Coordinates of C-alpha atoms and ligand atoms in Angstrom, one line a residue:
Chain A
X1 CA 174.3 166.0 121.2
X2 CA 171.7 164.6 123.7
X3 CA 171.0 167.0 127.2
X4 CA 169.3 166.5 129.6
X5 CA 168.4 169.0 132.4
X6 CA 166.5 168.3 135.3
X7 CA 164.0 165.8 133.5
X8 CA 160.8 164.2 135.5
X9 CA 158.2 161.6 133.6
X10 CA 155.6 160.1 135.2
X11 CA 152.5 158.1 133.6
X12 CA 149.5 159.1 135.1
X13 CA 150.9 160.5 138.9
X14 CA 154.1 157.7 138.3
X15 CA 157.3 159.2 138.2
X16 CA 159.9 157.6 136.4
X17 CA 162.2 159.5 135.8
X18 CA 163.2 162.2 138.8
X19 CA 165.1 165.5 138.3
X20 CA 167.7 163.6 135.5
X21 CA 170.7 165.5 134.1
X22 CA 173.0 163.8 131.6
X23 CA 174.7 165.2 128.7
X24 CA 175.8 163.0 125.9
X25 CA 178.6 164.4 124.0
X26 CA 179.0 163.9 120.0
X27 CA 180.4 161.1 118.1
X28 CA 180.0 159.5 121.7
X29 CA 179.2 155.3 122.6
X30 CA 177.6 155.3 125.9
X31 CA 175.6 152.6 127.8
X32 CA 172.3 153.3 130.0
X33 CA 172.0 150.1 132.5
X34 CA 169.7 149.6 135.1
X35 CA 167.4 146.5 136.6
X36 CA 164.2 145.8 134.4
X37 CA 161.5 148.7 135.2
X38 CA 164.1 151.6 136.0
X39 CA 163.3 153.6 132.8
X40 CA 165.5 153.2 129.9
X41 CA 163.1 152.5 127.3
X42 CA 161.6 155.5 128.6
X43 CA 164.8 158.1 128.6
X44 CA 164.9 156.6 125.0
X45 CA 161.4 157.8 124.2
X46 CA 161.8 160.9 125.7
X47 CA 164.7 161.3 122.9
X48 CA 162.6 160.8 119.9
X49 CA 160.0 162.5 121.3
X50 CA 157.1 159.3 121.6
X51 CA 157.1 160.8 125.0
X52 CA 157.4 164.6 126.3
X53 CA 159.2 165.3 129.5
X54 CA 156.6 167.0 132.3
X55 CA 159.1 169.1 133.7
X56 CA 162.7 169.7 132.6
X57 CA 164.1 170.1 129.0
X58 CA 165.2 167.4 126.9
X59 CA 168.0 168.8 123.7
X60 CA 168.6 166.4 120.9
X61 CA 170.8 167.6 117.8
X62 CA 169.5 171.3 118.4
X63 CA 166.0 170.3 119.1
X64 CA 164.0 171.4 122.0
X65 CA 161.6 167.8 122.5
X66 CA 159.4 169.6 124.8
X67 CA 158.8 172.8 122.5
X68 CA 158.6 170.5 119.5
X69 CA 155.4 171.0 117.5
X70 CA 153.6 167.7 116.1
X71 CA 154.6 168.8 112.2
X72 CA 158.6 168.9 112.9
X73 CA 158.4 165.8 115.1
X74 CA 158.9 164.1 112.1
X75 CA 162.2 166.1 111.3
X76 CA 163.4 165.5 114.1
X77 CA 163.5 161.3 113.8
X78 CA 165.3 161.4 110.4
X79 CA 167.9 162.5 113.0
X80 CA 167.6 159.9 115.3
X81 CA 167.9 155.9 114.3
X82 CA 166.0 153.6 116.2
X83 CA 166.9 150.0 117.0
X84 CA 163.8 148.8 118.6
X85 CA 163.3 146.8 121.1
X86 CA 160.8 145.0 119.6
X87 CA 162.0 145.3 116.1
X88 CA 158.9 146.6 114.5
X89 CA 160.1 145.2 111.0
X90 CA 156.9 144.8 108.7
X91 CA 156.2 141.3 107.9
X92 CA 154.4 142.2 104.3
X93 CA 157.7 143.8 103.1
X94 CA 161.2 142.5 102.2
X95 CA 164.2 143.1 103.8
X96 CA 165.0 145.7 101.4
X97 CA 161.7 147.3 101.2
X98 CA 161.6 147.6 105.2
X99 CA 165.4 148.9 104.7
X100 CA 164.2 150.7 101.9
X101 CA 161.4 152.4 103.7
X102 CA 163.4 154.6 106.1
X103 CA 165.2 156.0 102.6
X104 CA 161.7 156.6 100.9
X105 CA 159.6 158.6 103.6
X106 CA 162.5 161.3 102.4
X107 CA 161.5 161.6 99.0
X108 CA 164.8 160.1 97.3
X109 CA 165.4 158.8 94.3
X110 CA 164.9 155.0 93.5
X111 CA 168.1 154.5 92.3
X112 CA 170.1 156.2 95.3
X113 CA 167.2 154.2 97.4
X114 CA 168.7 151.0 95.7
X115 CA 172.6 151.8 96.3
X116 CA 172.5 152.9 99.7
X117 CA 170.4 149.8 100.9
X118 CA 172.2 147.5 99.2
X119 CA 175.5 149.1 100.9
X120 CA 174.0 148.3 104.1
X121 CA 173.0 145.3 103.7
X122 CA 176.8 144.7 103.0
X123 CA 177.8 146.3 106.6
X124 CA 175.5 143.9 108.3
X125 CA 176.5 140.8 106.0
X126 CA 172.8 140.5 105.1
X127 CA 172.8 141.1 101.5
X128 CA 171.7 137.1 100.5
X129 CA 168.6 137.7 102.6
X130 CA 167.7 140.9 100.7
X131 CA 164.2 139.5 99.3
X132 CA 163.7 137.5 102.6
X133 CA 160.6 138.1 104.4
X134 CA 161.5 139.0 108.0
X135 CA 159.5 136.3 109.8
X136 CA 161.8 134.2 108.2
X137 CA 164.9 135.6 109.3
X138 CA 166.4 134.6 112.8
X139 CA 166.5 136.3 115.8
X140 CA 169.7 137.7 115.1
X141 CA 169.4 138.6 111.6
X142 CA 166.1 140.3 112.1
X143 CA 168.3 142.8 114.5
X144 CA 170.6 143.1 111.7
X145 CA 167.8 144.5 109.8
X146 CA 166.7 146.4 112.4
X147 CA 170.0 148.2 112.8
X148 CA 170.2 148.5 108.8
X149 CA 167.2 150.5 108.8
X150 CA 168.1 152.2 111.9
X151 CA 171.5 153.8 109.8
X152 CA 171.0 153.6 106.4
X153 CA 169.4 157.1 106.5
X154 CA 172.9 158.0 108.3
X155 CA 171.4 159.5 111.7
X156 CA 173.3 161.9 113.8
X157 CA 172.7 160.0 116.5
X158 CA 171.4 156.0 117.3
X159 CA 169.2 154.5 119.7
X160 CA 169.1 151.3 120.5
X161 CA 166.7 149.5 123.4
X162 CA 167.9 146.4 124.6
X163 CA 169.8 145.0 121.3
X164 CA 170.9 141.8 122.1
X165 CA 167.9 141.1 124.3
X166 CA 167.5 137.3 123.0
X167 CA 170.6 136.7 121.2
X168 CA 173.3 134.1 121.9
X169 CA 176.4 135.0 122.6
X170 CA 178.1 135.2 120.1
X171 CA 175.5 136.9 117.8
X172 CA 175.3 139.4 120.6
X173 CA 179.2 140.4 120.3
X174 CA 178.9 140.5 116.3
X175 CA 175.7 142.8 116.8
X176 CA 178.1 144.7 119.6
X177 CA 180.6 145.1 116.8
X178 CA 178.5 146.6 114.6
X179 CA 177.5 149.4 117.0
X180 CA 181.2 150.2 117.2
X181 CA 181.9 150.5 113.7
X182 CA 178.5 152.6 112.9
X183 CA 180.3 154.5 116.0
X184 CA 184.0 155.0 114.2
X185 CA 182.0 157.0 111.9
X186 CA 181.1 159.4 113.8
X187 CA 177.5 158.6 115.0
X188 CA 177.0 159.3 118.3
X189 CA 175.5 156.0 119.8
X190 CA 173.1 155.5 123.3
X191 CA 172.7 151.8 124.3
X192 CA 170.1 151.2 126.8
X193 CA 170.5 147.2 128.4
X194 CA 169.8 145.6 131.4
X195 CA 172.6 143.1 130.6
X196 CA 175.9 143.8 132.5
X197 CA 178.0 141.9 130.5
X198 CA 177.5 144.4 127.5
X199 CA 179.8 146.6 128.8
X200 CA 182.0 145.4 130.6
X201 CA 185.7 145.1 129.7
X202 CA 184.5 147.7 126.5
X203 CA 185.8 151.1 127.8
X204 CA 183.0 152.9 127.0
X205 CA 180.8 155.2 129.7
X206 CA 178.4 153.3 131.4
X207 CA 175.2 155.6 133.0
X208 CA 173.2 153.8 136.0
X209 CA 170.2 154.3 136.8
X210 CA 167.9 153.0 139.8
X211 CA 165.4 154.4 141.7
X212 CA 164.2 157.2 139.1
X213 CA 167.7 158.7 139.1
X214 CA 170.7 158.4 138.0
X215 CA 173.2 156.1 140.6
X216 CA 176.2 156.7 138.9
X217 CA 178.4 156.5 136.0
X218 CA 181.3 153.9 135.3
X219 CA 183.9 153.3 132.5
X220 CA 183.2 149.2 131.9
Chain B
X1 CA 156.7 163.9 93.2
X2 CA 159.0 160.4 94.0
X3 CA 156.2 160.4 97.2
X4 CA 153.7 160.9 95.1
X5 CA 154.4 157.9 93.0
X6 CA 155.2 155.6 96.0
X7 CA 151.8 156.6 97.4
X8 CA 150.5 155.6 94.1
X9 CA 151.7 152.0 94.2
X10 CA 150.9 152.0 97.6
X11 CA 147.4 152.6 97.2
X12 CA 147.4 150.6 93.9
X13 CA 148.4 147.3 96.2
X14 CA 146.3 148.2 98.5
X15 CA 143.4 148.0 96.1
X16 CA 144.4 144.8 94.7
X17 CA 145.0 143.4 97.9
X18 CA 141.4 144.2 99.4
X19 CA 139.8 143.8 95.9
X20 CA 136.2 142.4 97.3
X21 CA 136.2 145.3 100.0
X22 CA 137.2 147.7 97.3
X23 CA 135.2 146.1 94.4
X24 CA 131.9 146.6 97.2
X25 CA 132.6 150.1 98.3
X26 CA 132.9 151.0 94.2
X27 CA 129.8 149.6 93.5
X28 CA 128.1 150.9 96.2
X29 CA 129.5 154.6 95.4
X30 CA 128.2 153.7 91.9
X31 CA 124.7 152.8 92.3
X32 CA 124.3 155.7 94.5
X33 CA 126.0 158.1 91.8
X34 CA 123.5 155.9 89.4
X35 CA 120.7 157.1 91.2
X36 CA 121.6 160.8 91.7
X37 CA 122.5 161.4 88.1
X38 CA 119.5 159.6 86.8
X39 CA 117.4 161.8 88.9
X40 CA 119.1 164.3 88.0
X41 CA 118.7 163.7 83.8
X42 CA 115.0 163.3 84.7
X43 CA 114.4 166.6 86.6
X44 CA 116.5 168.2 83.4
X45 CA 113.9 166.5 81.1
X46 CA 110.5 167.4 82.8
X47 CA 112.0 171.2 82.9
X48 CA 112.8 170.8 79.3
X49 CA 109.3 169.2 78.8
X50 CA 107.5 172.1 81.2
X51 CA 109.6 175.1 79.7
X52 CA 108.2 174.0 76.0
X53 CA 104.6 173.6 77.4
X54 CA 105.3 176.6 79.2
X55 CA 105.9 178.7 76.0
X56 CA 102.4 177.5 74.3
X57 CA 100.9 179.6 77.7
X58 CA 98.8 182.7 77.3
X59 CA 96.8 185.1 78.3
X60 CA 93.7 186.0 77.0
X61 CA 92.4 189.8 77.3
X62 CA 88.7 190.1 76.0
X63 CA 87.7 193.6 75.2
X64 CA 84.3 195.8 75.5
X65 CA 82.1 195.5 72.4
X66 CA 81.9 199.6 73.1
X67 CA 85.8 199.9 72.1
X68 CA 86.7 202.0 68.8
X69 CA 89.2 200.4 66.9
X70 CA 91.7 203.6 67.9
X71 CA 91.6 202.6 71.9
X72 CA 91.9 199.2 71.0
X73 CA 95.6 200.2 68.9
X74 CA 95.9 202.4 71.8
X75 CA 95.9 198.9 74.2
X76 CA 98.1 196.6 71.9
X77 CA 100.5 199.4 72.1
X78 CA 100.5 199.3 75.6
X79 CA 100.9 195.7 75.8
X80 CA 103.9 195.8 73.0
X81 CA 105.8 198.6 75.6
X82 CA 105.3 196.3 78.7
X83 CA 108.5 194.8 79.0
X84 CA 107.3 191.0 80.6
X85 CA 105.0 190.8 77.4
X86 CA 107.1 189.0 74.5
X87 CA 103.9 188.4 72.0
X88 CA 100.8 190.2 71.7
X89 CA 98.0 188.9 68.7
X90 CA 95.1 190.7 68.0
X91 CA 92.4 188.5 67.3
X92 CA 89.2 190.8 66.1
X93 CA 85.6 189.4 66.5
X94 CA 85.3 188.7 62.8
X95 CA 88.5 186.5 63.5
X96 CA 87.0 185.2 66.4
X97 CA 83.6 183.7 64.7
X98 CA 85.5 182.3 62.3
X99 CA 87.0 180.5 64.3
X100 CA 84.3 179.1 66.3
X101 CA 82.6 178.2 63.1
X102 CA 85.8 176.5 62.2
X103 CA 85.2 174.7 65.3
X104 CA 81.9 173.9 65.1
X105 CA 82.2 172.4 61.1
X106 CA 79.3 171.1 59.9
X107 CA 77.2 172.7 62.8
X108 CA 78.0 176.2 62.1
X109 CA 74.5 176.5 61.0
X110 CA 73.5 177.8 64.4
X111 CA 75.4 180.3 64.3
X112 CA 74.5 181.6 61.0
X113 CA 71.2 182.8 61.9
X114 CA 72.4 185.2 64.5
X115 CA 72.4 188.9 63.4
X116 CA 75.1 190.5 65.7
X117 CA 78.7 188.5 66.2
X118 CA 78.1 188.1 69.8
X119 CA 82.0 187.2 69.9
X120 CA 83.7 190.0 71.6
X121 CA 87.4 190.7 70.1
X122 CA 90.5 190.0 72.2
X123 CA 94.7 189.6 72.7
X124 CA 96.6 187.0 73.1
X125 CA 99.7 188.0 75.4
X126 CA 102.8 185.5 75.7
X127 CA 104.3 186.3 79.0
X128 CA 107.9 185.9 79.4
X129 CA 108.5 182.0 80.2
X130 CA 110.9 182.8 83.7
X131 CA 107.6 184.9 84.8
X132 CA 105.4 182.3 84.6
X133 CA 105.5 181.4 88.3
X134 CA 100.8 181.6 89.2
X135 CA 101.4 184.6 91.5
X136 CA 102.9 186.6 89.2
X137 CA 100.4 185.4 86.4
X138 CA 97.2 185.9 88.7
X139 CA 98.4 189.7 89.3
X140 CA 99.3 190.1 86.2
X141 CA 95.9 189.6 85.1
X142 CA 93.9 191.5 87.6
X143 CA 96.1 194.6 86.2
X144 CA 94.7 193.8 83.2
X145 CA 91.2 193.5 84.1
X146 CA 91.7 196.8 86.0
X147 CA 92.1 198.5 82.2
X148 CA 89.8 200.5 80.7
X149 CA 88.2 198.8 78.0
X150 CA 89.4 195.4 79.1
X151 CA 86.3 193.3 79.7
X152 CA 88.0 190.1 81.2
X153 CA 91.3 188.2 81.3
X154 CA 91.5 184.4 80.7
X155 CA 94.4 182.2 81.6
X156 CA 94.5 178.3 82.7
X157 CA 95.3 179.1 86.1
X158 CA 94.6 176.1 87.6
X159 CA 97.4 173.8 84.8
X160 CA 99.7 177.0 85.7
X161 CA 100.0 176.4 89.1
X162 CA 100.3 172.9 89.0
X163 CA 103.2 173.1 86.3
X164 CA 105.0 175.0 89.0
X165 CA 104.3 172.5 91.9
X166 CA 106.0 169.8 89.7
X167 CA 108.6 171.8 88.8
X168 CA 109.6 172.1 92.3
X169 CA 108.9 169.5 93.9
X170 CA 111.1 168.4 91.3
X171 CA 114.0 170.4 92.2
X172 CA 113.5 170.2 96.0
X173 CA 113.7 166.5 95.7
X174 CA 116.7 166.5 93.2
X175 CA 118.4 169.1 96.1
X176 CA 117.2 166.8 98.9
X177 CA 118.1 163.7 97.0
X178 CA 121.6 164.7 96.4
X179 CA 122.8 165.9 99.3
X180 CA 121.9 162.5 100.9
X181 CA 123.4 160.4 98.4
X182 CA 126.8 162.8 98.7
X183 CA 126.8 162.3 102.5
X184 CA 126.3 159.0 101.8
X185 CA 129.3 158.5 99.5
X186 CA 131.3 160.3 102.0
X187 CA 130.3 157.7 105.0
X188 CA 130.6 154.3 102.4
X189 CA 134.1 156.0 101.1
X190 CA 134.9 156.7 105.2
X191 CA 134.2 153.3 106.7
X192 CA 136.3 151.9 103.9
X193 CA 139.3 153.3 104.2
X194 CA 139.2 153.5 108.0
X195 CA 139.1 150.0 107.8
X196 CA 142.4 149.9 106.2
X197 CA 143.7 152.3 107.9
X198 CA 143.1 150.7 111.1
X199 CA 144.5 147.2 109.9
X200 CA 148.1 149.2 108.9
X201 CA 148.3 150.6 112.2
X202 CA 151.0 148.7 113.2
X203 CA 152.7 150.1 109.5
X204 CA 151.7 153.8 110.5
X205 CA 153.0 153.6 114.2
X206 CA 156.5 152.4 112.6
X207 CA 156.8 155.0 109.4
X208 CA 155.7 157.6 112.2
X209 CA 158.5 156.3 114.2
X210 CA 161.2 156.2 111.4
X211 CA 159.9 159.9 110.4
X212 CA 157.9 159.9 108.1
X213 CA 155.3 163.0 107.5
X214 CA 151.5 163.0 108.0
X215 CA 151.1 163.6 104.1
X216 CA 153.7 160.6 103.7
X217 CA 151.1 158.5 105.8
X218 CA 147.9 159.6 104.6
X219 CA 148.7 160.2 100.7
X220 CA 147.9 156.6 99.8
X221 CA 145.0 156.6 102.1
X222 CA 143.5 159.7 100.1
X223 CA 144.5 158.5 96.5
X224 CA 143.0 155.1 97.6
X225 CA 139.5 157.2 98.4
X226 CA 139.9 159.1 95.2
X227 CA 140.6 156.4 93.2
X228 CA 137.5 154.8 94.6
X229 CA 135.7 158.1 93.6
X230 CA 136.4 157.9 90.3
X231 CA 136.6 154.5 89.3
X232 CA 132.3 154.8 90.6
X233 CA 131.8 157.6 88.9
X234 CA 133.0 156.4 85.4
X235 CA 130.8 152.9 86.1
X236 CA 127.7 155.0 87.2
X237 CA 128.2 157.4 83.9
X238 CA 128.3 154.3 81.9
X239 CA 125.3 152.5 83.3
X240 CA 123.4 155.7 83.2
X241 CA 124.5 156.1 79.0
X242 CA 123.4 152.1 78.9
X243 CA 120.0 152.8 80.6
X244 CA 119.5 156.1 78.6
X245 CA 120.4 154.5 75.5
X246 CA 118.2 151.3 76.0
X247 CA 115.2 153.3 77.1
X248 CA 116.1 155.6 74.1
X249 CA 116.0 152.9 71.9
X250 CA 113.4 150.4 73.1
X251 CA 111.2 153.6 74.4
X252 CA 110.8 155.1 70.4
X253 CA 109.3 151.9 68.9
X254 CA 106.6 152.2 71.9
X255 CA 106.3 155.3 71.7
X256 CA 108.2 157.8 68.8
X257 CA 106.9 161.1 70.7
X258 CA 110.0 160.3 73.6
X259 CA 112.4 161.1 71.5
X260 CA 111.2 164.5 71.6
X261 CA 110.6 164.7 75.4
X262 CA 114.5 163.0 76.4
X263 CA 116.9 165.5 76.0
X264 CA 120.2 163.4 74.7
X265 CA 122.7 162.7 77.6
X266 CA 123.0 165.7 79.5
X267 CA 126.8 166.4 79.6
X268 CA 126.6 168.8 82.7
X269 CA 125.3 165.0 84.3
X270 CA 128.0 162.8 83.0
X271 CA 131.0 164.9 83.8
X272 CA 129.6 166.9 87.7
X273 CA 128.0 163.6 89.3
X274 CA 131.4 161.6 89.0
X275 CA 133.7 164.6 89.9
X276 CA 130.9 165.8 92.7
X277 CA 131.5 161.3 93.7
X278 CA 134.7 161.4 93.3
X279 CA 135.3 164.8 95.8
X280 CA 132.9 162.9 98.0
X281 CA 135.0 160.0 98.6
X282 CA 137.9 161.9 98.9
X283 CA 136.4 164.1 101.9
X284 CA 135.4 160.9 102.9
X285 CA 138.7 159.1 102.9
X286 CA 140.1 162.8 104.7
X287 CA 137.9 162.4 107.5
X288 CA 138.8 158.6 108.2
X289 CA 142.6 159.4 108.0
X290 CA 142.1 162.2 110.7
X291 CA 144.4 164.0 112.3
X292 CA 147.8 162.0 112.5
X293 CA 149.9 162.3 116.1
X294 CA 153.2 161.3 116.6
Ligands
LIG1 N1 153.1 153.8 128.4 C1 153.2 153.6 129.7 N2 152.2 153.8 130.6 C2 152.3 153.6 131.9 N3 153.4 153.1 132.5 C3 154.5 152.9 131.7 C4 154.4 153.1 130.3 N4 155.6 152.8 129.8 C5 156.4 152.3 130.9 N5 155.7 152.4 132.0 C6 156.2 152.1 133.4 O1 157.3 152.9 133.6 C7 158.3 152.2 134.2 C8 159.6 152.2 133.4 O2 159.4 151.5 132.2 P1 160.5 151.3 131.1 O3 160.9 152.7 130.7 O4 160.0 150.5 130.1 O5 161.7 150.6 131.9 P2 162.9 149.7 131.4 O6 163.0 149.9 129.9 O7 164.1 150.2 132.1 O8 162.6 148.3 131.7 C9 157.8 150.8 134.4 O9 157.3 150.7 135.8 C10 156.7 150.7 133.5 O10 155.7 149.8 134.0
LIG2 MG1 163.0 148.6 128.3

């Protein structure tokens, strides 16, 4: 679902990322770790194509990202479901609408709009807080949102940069759970965390990298 | 179709939202459309009013006393054939005195001692009114002149040439005029919706992130601009009807003869200046969205 082959990044002369291979297969749940700094956000942006690789070639669901013209970038993202690091939820929109919003750039129909949003809202026990505005929405709930809008279009695969980044515990492992069940559906998921204790005890492939390169892999 | 709509209520909030930033740019657009069309309906009227004056013009061949009255048909045939000539009188010198005496009214005495008509007879040509530019005009009559027979040609050369100065100054000023007011529209319309554009970044950095197209992102952007467009060009058609109206109206008790110098409400005006405004701000509101990258 996601190769990699010999990928180097570097911003202006920095390199990054050094000569990475890694292959994720599909319908897989995998975990990228590394200290702060070692390049996970940027192996992430690499995948949906905000970055290009300078050297190497990058294949996600069939799509070259380094041949990638600007037009079908776009095509490409319906693909891929982004829980950002940083949220980017809009603040002048309801939880629906920013829901909603992933739904609409495809050109569906209101009413389909309305029944799959309201479905997801269900999955991430949000649907009270549907006309919420987000800045009024905890930490947690606000990356409940995020993740809603991140696989209500259904992606083939999801992304997801640092996801419990400022949560308590125990949000953390009821956000964790919902990445498994999206998961048992078949959606091939890539977590990217600093935080070890993500992982551990879960199973799941864990990918390492330090020092531009990947260290090694683990089952945590 | 389902985009379009969405882009519609998009741009529809967007409006309401920035209504004094909006409500500015429209009445900017529309004074300048104001000004452009009323230019415009003036230049229409002085043509009008210079095409009728135009069609009282002509030329005035006086003939030798010596001609018979055979090469004189022989002339007026000639003129008749000539294909730039649309009138040709014949005004004989017996027509002529009578006219001066006419003229003269209770003075004609002095002229009723002479023995000989010292009037010499003449034409009257009406020139086509689209060749009635003073070069053509001037060589025109020397041809004329050049005619056997022909003693000497007559025309107010001096009125001609200045009808045709106004009439293009006119125009050039109308062409000048409008093309600075449309560039203008395009910069107003421009600076507006870059304005918005640039305070939704943050909006259009996420929709380009969750994959949405560039004609997803920019459609409300460009019905916003066109909207604008519009919306001035209905309001500068309707001032420009009030103004025509009132000067109509309040211009006719002054003066009746306006009424026949104002040619009613030009149509061409009302319906071209607001589409020509409202294709303005839309090339406007283009140029602000840009190119989109991802
Ligand atoms: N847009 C950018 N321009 C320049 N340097 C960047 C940019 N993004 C990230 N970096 C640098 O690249 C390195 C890796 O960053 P990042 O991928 O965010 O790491 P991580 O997510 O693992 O903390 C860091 O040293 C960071 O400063
Ligand atoms: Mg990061």
């Amino acid at each position: 679902m996601i190769r990699f082959s010999d990928v180097t990044k570097s911003y202006n002369d920095d390199v990054v990322i050094k000569d990475i291979s890694l292959l994720i297969e599909k319908g897989e749940l995998a975990y990228i770790t590394g200290p702060s700094g070692a390049g996970k956000t940027t192996l992430l942006k690499l995948i949906y194509a905000a970055e290009k690789p300078d050297k190497g070639q990058i294949v996600v669901a069939g799509w070259d990202i380094g041949k990638l013209k600007q037009s079908t970038i776009p095509y490409l993202r319906r693909n891929v479901g982004i829980v950002f690091q940083d949220f980017r939820l809009l603040n002048n929109k309801t939880v629906f609408d920013n829901i909603a919003l992933a739904l609409r750039i495809h050109d569906m129909h209101p009413k389909e709009i309305k029944k799959d949003v309201n479905a997801v809202l269900k999955e991430v026990h949000l649907s009270h807080k549907s006309q919420i505005y987000p800045q009024h929405l905890s930490g947690g709930e606000q990356q409940r949102v995020v993740i809603a809008r991140a696989m209500v279009s259904k992606p083939t695969v999801l992304l997801a940069d640092e996801p419990t980044g400022n949560l308590d515990d125990k949000t953390s492992d009821s956000i964790m759970d919902l990445f498994r069940e999206i998961n048992a559906i078949g959606t091939t998921v890539l977590l990217a965390t600093h935080d070890t204790s993500l992982f551990q005890g879960t199973g799941r492939r864990v990918i390492h990298i330090k020092n531009k390169q990947i260290a090694g892999e683990e089952i945590g | 179709m389902r985009t379009f709509i969405y882009s519609v209520q998009t741009a529809y909030k967007s409006i309401l939202r920035d209504k004094w930033i909006n409500l500015l740019t429209i009445l900017s657009i529309s004074i300048c459309l104001l000004i452009i069309s009323a230019f415009v309906t003036i230049t229409m009227n002085m043509d009008s009013l210079l095409n009728r004056w135009s069609k009282s013009f002509g030329l005035v061949v006086y003939l030798d006393d010596s001609l018979n009255s055979e090469a004189e048909n022989t002339l007026k045939e000639f003129f008749q054939k000539d294909p730039d000539i649309i009138g040709v009188k014949y005004i004989s010198k017996e027509d002529a005195l009578e006219e001066l005496r006419l003229v003269l009214g209770s003075n004609a005495e002095i002229i009723e001692g002479l023995k000989e008509n010292p009037l010499p007879s003449s034409f009257e040509l009406k020139l086509k009114s689209e060749l009635l530019d003073s070069e053509f005009v001037k060589q025109k009559a020397a041809e004329i002149t050049n005619m056997t027979g022909v003693e000497e040609v007559q025309y107010g050369e001096k009125w001609l040439s200045s009808l045709n100065t106004i009439s293009r100054i006119m125009k050039l000023s109308a062409t000048f005029l409008g093309t600075a007011i449309f560039i203008a529209i395009i910069f107003i319309t421009y600076n507006t919706i870059k304005i918005f554009f640039y305070r939704r970044n943050d909006e259009i950095e996420t929709l380009k992130l969750l994959g949405a197209t560039r004609g997803f992102i920019r459609l409300p952007f460009l019905i916003e601009g066109l909207f604008i467009g519009i919306i001035s060009g209905i309001i500068g058609s309707l001032a420009l009807y009030g103004i025509q109206s009132f000067i109509l109206i309040k211009g006719t008790e002054v003066l009746p003869a306006i009424r026949a110098m104002i040619i009613t409400f030009p149509l061409e005006v009302y319906l071209s200046v607001p589409i020509a405004g409202a294709i303005m701000s839309f090339t406007g509101s283009l140029i602000a969205v840009g190119k989109i990258k991802y």
